[in-house]
Coordinates of C-alpha atoms in Angstrom, one line a residue:
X1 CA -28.5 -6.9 5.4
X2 CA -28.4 -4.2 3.1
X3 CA -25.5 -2.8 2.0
X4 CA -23.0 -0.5 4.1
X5 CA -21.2 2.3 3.4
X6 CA -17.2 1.9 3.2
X7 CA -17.0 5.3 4.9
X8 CA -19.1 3.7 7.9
X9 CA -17.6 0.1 8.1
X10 CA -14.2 -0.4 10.1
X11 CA -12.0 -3.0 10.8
X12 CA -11.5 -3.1 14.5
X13 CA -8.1 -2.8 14.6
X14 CA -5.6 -0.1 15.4
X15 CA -2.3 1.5 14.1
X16 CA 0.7 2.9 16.1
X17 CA 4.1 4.8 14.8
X18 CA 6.8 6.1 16.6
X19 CA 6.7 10.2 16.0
X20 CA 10.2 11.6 16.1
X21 CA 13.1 9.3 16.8
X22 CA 13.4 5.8 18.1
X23 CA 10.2 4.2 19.3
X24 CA 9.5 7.0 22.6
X25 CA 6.5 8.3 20.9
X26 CA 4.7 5.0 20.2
X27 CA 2.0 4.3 21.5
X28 CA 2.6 1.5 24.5
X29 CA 0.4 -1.5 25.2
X30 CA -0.7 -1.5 28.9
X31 CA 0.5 -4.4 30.7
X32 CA -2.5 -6.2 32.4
X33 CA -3.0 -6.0 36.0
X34 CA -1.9 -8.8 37.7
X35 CA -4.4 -9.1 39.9
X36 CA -7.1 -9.4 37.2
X37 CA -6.3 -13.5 37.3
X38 CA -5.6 -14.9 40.8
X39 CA -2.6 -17.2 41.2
X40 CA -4.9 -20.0 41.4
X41 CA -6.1 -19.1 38.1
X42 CA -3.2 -19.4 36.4
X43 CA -2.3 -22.4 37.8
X44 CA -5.6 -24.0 36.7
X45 CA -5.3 -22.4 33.3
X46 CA -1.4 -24.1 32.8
X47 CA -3.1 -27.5 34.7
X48 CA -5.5 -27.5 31.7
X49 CA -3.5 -26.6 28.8
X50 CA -1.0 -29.7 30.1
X51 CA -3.8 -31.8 30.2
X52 CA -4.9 -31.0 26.9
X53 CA -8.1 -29.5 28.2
X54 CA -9.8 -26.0 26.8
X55 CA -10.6 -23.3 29.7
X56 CA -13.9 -22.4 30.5
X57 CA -15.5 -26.1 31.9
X58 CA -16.2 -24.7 35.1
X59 CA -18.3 -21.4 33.2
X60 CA -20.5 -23.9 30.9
X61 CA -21.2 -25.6 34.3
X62 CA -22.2 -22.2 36.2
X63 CA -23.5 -21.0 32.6
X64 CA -26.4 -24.1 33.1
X65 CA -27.4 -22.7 36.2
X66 CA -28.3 -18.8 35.5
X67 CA -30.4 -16.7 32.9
X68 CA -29.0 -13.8 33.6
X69 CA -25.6 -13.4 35.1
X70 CA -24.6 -11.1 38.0
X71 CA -20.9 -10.9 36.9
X72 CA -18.7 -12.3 34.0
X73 CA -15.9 -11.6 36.3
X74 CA -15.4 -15.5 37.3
X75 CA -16.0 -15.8 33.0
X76 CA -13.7 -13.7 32.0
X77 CA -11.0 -14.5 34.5
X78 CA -11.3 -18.1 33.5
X79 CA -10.7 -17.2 29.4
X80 CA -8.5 -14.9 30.0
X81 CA -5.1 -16.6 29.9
X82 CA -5.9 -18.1 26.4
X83 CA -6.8 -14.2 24.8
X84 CA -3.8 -12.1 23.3
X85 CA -2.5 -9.3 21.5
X86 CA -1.0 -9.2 18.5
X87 CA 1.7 -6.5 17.5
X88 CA 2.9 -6.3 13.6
X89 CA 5.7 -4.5 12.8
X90 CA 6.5 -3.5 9.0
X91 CA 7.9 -1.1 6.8
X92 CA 5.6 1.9 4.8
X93 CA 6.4 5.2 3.4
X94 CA 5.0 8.2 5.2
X95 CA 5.4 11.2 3.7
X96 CA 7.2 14.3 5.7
X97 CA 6.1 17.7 4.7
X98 CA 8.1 21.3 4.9
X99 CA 8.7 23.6 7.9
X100 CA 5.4 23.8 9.8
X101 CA 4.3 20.6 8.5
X102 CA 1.9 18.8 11.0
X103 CA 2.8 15.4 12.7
X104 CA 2.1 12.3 10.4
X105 CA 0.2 9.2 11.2
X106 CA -0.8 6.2 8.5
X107 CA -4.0 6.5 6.8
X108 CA -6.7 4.5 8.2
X109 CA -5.3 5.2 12.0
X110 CA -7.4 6.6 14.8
X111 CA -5.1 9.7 14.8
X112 CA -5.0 10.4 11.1
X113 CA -9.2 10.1 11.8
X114 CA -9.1 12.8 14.4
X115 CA -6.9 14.9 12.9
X116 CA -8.1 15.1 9.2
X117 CA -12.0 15.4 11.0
X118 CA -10.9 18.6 12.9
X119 CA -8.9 20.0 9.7
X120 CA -5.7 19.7 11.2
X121 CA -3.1 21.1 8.3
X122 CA -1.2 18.5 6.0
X123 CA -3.4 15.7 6.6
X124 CA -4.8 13.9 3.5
X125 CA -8.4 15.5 2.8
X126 CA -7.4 18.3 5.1
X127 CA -8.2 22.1 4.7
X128 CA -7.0 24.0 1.6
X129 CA -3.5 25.8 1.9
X130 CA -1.8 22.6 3.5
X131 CA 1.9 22.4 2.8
X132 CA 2.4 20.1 0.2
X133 CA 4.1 17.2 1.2
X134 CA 7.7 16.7 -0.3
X135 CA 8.7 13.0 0.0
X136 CA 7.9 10.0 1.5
X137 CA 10.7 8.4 4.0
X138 CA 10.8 4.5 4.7
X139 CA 9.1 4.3 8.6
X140 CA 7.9 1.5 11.1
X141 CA 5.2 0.9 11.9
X142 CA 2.9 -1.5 14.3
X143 CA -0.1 -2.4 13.9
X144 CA -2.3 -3.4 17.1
X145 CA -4.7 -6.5 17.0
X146 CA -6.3 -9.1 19.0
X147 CA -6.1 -13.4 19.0
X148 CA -6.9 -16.5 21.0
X149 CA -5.1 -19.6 21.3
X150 CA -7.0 -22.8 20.2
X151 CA -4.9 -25.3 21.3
X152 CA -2.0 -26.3 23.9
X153 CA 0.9 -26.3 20.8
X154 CA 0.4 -23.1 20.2
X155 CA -2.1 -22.3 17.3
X156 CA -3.3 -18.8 17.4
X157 CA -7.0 -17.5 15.2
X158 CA -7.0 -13.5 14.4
X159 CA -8.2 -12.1 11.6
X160 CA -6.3 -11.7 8.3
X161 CA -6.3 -7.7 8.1
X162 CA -4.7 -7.8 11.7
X163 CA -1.2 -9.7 10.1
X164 CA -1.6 -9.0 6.5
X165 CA 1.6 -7.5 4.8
X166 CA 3.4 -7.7 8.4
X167 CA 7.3 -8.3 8.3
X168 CA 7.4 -9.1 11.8
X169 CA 4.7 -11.3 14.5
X170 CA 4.6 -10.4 18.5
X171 CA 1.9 -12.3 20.5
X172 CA 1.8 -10.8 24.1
X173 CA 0.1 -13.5 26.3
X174 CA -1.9 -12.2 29.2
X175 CA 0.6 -13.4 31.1
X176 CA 3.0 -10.9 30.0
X177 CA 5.2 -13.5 28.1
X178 CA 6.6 -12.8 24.2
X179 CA 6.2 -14.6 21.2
X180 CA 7.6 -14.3 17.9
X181 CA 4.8 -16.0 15.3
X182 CA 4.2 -17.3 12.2
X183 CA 1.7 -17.4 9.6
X184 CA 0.6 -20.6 8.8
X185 CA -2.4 -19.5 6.6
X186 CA -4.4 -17.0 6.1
X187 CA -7.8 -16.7 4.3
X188 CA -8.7 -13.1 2.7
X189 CA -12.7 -14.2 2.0
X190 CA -13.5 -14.9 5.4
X191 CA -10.4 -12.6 7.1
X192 CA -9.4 -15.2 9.3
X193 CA -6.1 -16.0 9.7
X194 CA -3.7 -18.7 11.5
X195 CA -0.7 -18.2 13.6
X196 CA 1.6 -20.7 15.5
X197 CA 4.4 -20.0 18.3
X198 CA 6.9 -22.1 19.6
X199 CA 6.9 -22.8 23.6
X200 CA 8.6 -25.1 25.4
X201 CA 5.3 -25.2 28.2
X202 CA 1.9 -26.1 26.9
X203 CA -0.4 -22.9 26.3
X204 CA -3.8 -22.2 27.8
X205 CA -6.2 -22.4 25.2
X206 CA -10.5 -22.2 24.3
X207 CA -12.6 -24.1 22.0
X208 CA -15.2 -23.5 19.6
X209 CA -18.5 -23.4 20.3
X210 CA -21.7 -23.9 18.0
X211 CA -22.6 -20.7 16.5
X212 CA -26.0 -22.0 15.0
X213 CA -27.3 -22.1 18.7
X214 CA -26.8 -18.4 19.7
X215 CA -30.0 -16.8 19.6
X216 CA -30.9 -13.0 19.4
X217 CA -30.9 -11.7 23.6
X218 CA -27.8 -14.2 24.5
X219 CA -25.6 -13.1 26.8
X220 CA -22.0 -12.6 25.1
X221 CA -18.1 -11.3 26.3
X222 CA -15.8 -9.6 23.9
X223 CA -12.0 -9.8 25.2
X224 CA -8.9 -8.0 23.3
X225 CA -6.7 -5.3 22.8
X226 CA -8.9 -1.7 22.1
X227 CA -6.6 1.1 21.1
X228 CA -3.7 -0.3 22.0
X229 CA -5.0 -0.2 25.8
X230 CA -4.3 -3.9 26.2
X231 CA -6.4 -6.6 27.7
X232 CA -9.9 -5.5 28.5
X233 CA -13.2 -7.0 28.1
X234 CA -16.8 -5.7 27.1
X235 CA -20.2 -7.8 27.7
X236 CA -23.6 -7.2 25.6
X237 CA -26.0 -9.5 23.7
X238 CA -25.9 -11.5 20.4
X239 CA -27.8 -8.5 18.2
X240 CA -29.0 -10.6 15.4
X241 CA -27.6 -13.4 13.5
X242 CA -27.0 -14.6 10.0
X243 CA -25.4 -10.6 8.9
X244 CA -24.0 -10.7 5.6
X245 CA -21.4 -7.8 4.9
X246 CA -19.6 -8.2 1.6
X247 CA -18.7 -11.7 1.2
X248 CA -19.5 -15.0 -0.3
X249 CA -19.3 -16.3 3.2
X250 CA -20.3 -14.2 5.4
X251 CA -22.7 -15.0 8.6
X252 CA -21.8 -12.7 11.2
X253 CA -23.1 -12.8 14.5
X254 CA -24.1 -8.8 15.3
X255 CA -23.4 -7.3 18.8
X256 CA -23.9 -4.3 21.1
X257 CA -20.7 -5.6 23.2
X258 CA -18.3 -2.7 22.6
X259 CA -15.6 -3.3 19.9
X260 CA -13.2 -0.8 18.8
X261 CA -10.2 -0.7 16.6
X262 CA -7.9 -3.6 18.2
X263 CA -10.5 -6.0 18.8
X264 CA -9.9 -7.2 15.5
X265 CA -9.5 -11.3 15.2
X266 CA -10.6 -11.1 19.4
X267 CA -12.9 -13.9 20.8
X268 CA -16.6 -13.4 21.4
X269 CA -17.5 -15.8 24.4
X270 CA -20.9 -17.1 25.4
X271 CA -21.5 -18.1 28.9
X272 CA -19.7 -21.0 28.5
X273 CA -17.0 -19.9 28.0
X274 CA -16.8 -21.1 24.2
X275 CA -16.2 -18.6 20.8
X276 CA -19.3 -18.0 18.6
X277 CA -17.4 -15.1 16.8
X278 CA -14.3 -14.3 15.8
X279 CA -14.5 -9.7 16.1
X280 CA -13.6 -8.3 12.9
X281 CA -15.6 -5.0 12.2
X282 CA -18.0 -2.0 13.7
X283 CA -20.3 -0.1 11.9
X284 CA -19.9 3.4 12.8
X285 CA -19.7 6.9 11.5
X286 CA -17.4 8.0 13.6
X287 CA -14.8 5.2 13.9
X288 CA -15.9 4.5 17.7
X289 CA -18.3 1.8 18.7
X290 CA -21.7 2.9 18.8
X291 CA -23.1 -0.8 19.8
X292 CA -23.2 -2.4 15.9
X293 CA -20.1 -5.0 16.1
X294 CA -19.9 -7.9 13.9
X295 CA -18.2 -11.3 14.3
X296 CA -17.4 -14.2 12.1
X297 CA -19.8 -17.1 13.4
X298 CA -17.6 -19.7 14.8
X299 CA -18.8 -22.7 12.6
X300 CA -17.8 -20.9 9.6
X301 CA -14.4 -19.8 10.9
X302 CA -13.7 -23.3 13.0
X303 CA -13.6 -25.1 9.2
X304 CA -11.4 -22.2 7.6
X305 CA -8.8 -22.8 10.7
X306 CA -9.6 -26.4 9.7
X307 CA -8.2 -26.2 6.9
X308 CA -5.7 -23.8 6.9
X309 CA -3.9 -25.9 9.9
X310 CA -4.1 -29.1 7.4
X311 CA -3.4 -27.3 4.0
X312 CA -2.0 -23.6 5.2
X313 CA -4.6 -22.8 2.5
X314 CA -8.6 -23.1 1.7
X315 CA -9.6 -26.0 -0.7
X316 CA -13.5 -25.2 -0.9
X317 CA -16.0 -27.2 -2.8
X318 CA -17.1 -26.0 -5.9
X319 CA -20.4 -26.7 -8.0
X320 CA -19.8 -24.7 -11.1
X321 CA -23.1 -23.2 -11.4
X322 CA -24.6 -19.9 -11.9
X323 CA -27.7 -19.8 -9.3
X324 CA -30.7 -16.6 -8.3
X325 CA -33.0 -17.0 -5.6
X326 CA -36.6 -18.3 -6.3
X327 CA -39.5 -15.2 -6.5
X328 CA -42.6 -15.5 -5.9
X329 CA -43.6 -14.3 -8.9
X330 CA -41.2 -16.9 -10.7
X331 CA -42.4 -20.0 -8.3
X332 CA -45.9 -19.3 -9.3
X333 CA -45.1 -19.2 -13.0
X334 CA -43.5 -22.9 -13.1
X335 CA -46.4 -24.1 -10.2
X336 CA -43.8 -24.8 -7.5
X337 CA -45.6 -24.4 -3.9
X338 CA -43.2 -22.2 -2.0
X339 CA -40.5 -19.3 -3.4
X340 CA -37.6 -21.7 -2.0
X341 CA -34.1 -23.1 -3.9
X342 CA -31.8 -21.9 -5.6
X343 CA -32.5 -21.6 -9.5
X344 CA -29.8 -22.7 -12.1
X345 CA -29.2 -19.8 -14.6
X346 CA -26.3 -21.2 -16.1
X347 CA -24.4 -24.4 -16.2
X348 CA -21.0 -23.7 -17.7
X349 CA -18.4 -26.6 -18.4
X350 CA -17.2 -27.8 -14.8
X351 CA -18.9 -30.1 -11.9
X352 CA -22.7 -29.7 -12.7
X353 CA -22.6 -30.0 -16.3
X354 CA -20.9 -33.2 -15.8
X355 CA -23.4 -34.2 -12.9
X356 CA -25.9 -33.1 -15.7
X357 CA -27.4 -30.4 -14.0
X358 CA -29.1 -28.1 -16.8
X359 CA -30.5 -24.2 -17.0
X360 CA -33.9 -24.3 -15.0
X361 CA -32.6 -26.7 -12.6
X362 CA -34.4 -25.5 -9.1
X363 CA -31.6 -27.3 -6.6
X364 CA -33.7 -27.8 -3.2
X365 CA -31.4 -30.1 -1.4
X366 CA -28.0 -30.0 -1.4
X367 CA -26.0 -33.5 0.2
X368 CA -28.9 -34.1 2.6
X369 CA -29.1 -30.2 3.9
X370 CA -32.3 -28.5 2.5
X371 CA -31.9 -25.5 0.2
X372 CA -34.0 -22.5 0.5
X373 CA -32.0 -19.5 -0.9
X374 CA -28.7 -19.0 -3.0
X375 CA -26.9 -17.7 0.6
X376 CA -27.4 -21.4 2.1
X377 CA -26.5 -23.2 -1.1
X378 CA -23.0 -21.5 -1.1
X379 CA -22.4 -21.6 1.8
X380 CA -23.1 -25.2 1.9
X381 CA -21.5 -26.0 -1.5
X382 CA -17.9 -24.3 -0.2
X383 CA -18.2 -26.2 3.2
X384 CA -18.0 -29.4 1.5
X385 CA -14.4 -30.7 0.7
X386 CA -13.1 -30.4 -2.7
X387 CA -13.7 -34.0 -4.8
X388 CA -16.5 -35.3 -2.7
X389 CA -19.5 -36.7 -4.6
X390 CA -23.0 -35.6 -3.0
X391 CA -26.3 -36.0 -4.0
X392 CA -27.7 -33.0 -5.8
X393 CA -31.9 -33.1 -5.3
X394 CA -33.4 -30.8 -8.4
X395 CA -36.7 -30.0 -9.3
X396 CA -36.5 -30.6 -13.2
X397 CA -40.1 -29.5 -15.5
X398 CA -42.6 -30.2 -12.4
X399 CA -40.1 -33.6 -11.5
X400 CA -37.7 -34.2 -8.7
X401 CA -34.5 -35.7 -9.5
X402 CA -31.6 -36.9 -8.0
X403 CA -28.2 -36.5 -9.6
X404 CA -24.8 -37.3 -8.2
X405 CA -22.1 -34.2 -8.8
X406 CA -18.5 -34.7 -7.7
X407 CA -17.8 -31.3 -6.4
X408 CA -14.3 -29.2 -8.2
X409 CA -12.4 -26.8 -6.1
X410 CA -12.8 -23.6 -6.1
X411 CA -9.9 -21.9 -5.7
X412 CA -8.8 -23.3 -9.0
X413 CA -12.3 -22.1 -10.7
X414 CA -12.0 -18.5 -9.3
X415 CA -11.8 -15.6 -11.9
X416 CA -13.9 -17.3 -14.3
X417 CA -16.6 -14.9 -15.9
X418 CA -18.0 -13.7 -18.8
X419 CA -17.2 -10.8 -21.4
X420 CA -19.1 -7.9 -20.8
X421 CA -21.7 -7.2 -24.2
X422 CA -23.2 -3.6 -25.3
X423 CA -26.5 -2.5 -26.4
X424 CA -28.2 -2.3 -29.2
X425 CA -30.8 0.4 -30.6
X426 CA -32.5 -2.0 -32.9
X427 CA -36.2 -2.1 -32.9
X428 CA -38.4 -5.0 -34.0
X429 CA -41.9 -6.2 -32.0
X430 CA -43.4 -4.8 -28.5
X431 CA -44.2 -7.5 -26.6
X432 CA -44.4 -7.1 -22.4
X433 CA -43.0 -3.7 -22.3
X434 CA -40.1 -4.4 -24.5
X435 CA -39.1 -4.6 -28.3
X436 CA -37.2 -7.5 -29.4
X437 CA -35.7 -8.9 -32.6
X438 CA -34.3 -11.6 -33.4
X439 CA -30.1 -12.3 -32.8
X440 CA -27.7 -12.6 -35.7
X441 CA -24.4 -13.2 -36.3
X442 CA -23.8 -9.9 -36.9
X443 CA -25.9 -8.5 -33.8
X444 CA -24.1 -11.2 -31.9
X445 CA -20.3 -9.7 -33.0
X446 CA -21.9 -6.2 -31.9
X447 CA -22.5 -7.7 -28.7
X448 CA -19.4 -9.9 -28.2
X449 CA -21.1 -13.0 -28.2
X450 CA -20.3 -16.3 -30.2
X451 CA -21.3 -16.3 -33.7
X452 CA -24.0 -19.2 -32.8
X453 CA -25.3 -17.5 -30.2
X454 CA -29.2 -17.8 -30.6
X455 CA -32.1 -16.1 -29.1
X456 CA -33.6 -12.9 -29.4
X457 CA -32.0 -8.8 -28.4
X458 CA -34.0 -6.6 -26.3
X459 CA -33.7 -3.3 -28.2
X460 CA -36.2 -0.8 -26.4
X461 CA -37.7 -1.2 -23.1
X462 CA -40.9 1.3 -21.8
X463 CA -40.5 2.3 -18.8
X464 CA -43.6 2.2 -17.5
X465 CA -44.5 -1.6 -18.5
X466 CA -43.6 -5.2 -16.8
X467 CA -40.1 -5.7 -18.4
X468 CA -38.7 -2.5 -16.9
X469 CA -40.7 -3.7 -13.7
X470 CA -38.2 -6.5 -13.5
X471 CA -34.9 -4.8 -14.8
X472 CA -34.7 -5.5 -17.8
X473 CA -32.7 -3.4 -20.1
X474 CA -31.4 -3.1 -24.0
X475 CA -28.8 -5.3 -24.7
X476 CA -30.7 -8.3 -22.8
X477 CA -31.0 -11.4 -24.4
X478 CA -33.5 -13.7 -24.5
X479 CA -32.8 -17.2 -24.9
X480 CA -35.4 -19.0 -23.3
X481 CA -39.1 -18.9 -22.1
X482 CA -41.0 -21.1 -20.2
X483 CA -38.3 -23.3 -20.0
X484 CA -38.1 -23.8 -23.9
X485 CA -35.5 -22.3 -26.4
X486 CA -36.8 -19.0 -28.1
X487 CA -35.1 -18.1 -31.4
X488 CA -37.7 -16.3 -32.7
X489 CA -40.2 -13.5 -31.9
X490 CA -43.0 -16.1 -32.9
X491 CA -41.4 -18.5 -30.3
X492 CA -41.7 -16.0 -27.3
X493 CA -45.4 -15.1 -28.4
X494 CA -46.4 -18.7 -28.6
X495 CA -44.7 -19.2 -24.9
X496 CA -46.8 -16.6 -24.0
X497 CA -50.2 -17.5 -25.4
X498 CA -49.5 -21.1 -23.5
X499 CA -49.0 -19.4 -20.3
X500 CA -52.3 -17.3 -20.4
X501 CA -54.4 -20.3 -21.8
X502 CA -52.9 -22.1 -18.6
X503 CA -53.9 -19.7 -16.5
X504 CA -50.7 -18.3 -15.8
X505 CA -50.4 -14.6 -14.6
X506 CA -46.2 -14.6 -15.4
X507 CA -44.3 -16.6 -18.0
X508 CA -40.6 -17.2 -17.0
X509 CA -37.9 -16.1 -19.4
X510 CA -34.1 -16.5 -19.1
X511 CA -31.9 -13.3 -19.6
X512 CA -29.0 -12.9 -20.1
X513 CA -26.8 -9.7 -20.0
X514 CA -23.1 -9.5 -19.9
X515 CA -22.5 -12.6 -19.5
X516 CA -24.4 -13.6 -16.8
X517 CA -27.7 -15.2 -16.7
X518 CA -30.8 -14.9 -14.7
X519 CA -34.8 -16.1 -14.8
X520 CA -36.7 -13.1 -14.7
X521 CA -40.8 -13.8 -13.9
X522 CA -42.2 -11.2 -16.0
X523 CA -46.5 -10.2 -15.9
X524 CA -48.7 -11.4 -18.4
X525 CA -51.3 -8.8 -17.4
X526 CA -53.6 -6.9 -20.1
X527 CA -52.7 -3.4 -20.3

């Protein structure tokens, strides 16, 4: 997915603060209607949760039986019980303004939206000739959000924006009773969070279902707490699948079910009454829901709540290498058969290096689970448990090889990256598009890199020829081609005169710039 605007991507959750004195202007969480789950219901719901059983058996049954369903009443009735809102309460600033100062409401609330939209005076990004705003006083406020129970002792899933920096945990059960929580975990890359309450009676609760089988057209049901309005529920389709956002783990299911600030960390159900999605943000202009929800696939949040139950923290594998996706310009210039893998630009000291994985490394399988793109690979790599040794297949010089890595954790390895180098203005031989000269010691200090640092500097690019084609910029660095070490300009023209007498219309080069690597497939074309 291509990337979104800030402006136009919103958590769905909701804020609330008393205006005035006390707590009579705050905004009050309808109780649900009590006919919206029969006695019977309920019953069956507690039956269950003292039985150790998830809700929802009798919907997978009926779900078997139907394309298309002609209510998600009996659905959503059935779920129900195990769905609840969340209410944080903590301490901010707010600032109060002088006489004829406008009403205040935190930044990044619905209100603060509408009012700054319609140029309502005093509000941050407001008209001109708003009073200016004299101090800021200590205030409460709550936050609104949405959670489900996963099991009958009380663990709750929501997402990690919903409780993050909260002094205080309410979880209002759809049967009106009130919790105090607490965090058990949370994790900030995949905003998913874990609670835990205390009850002396077992708790309704759902189950995970398997994400990977939700196709594009299935029926899904969004339950939570929009706006504060408390429980309500929305039904749509599964959008599209496999959405990446921001993150390094991202695979969001998309949805046209309505979602809306408040629905944050609320379940998305299929038919069978299982979660596929955990809701966590719209995409909208407006801050409403125009149909373009997104939720956290279900089998990448079911192993964070894994481990954050077991650890209270995250303990991903970690490979320790720097990877880019294959081209097709690039798999034809080392003969592969398909653009697929993920290629190895860099193998600093950690996992791989000791596994013996090495620059130009194309890893295709990863512990028995094909790789076809970087996405898969880490995504595969951080759902594998931290010491674990697993088979690494790589395609090494035209040769598959197998090598055993025993994988690091990541947490420990984050932050790790490389000083950032400036250009140069050097000029030495045109060759591709590009003039290039050979790296010294004292070209290497210029560009922050260690003194036996070898390869050679891209001073010049043209902007009309194949190097700018592919990126590439002054300051690069060239240290390989072909596969092969380059430390000289006659190096990189004998790389290229074996590419064209093999027939080859791109020779591979490795770049790096600022520190980071990357294979670059560049045209061998006659001007």
């Amino acid at each position: 997915m291509n990337p979104l605007s800030p402006r136009h991507l919103i958590t769905a959750s909701a804020l609330a603060i008393a205006i005035g004195l006390g707590s009579a202007g705050a905004q009050e969480v309808v109780e649900p209607a009590p006919e919206d789950v029969s006695p019977q219901i309920a019953q069956q719901a507690q039956d269950a949760a003292k039985a150790n059983e998830p809700l929802g058996a009798d919907a997978a049954a009926a779900a078997e039986s139907q394309v298309m369903p002609g209510s998600f009443a009996d659905l959503a009735e059935q779920v129900s019980p195990a769905v609840v809102n969340i209410t944080t309460t903590s301490v901010v600033s707010q600032p109060t303004g002088g006489p004829g100062a406008g009403p205040r409401f935190p930044e990044g609330s619905p209100f603060s939206d509408l009012f700054r939209d319609f140029g309502f005076p005093g509000m941050p990004g407001g008209p001109e000739g708003a009073p200016p705003q004299q101090r800021r006083a200590p205030q409460r406020s709550n936050a609104l959000g949405s959670g489900f129970v996963i099991s009958a002792d009380g663990f709750i899933v929501t997402n990690n924006h919903v409780i993050e920096g909260a002094d205080q945990i309410e979880i209002e059960f759809y049967s009106g009773q009130r919790l105090p929580a607490e965090v058990v975990g949370t994790d900030p890359s995949t905003d998913i969070a874990v609670l835990k309450v205390e009850s002396d009676e077992p708790i309704p609760f759902v189950q995970f279902g398997d994400s990977d089988e939700a196709r594009v057209g299935d029926w899904v049901l969004a339950l939570g707490n929009p706006l504060g309005q408390g429980f309500s529920a929305s039904s749509g389709i599964v959008s599209a699948r496999n959405r990446e956002l921001s993150g390094s783990y991202d695979d969001y299911l998309q949805t046209d079910a309505a979602i809306n600030r408040g629905n944050s960390g609320g379940p998305l159900f299929n038919l069978r009454g299982e979660v596929i999605g955990v809701n966590t943000a719209i995409l909208s202009p407006n801050g409403g829901s125009i149909g373009i929800g997104f939720s956290m696939a279900s089998n990448v949040v079911s192993q964070v709540v894994q481990q954050l139950q077991e650890f209270g923290e995250t303990r991903r594998g970690w490979l320790g290498v720097r990877i880019q996706d294959v081209t097709p310009e690039m798999a034809e210039a080392l003969g592969l058969a398909a653009a697929e893998g993920a290629m190895v630009t860099d193998v600093p000291e950690g996992p791989a290096r000791d596994g013996g994985l090495r620059a130009g490394d194309i890893i295709t399988r990863f512990d028995d689970t094909a790789v076809t793109d970087t996405r898969g690979l880490v995504r595969r790599v951080a759902e594998a448990p931290a010491g674990e040794t697993v088979e690494v297949l790589v395609v090494r010089e035209g040769q598959e090889e197998v090598l055993q890595v025993t994988l690091g954790r990541r947490e420990q390895a984050e932050g790790m990256a490389g000083a950032p180098t400036a250009p140069t203005d050097q000029t030495e031989t045109e060759l591709l598009g590009m003039s290039v000269t050979q790296l010294t010691p004292e070209t290497a200090a210029e560009l922050d890199l260690p003194a036996d640092a070898r390869g050679l500097v891209v001073t010049n690019v043209d902007p009309e020829g194949p190097a700018a084609e592919k990126g590439i910029a002054a300051g690069d660095v060239i240290t390989e081609a072909s596969q092969q070490p380059v430390t000289s300009v006659a190096d990189l023209q004998a790389r290229i005169d074996e590419a064209r007498e093999a027939g080859r219309r791109s020779v591979l080069m490795l770049i790096r710039r600022a520190g980071e690597p990357r294979f670059v497939a560049l045209s061998l074309a006659e001007d």
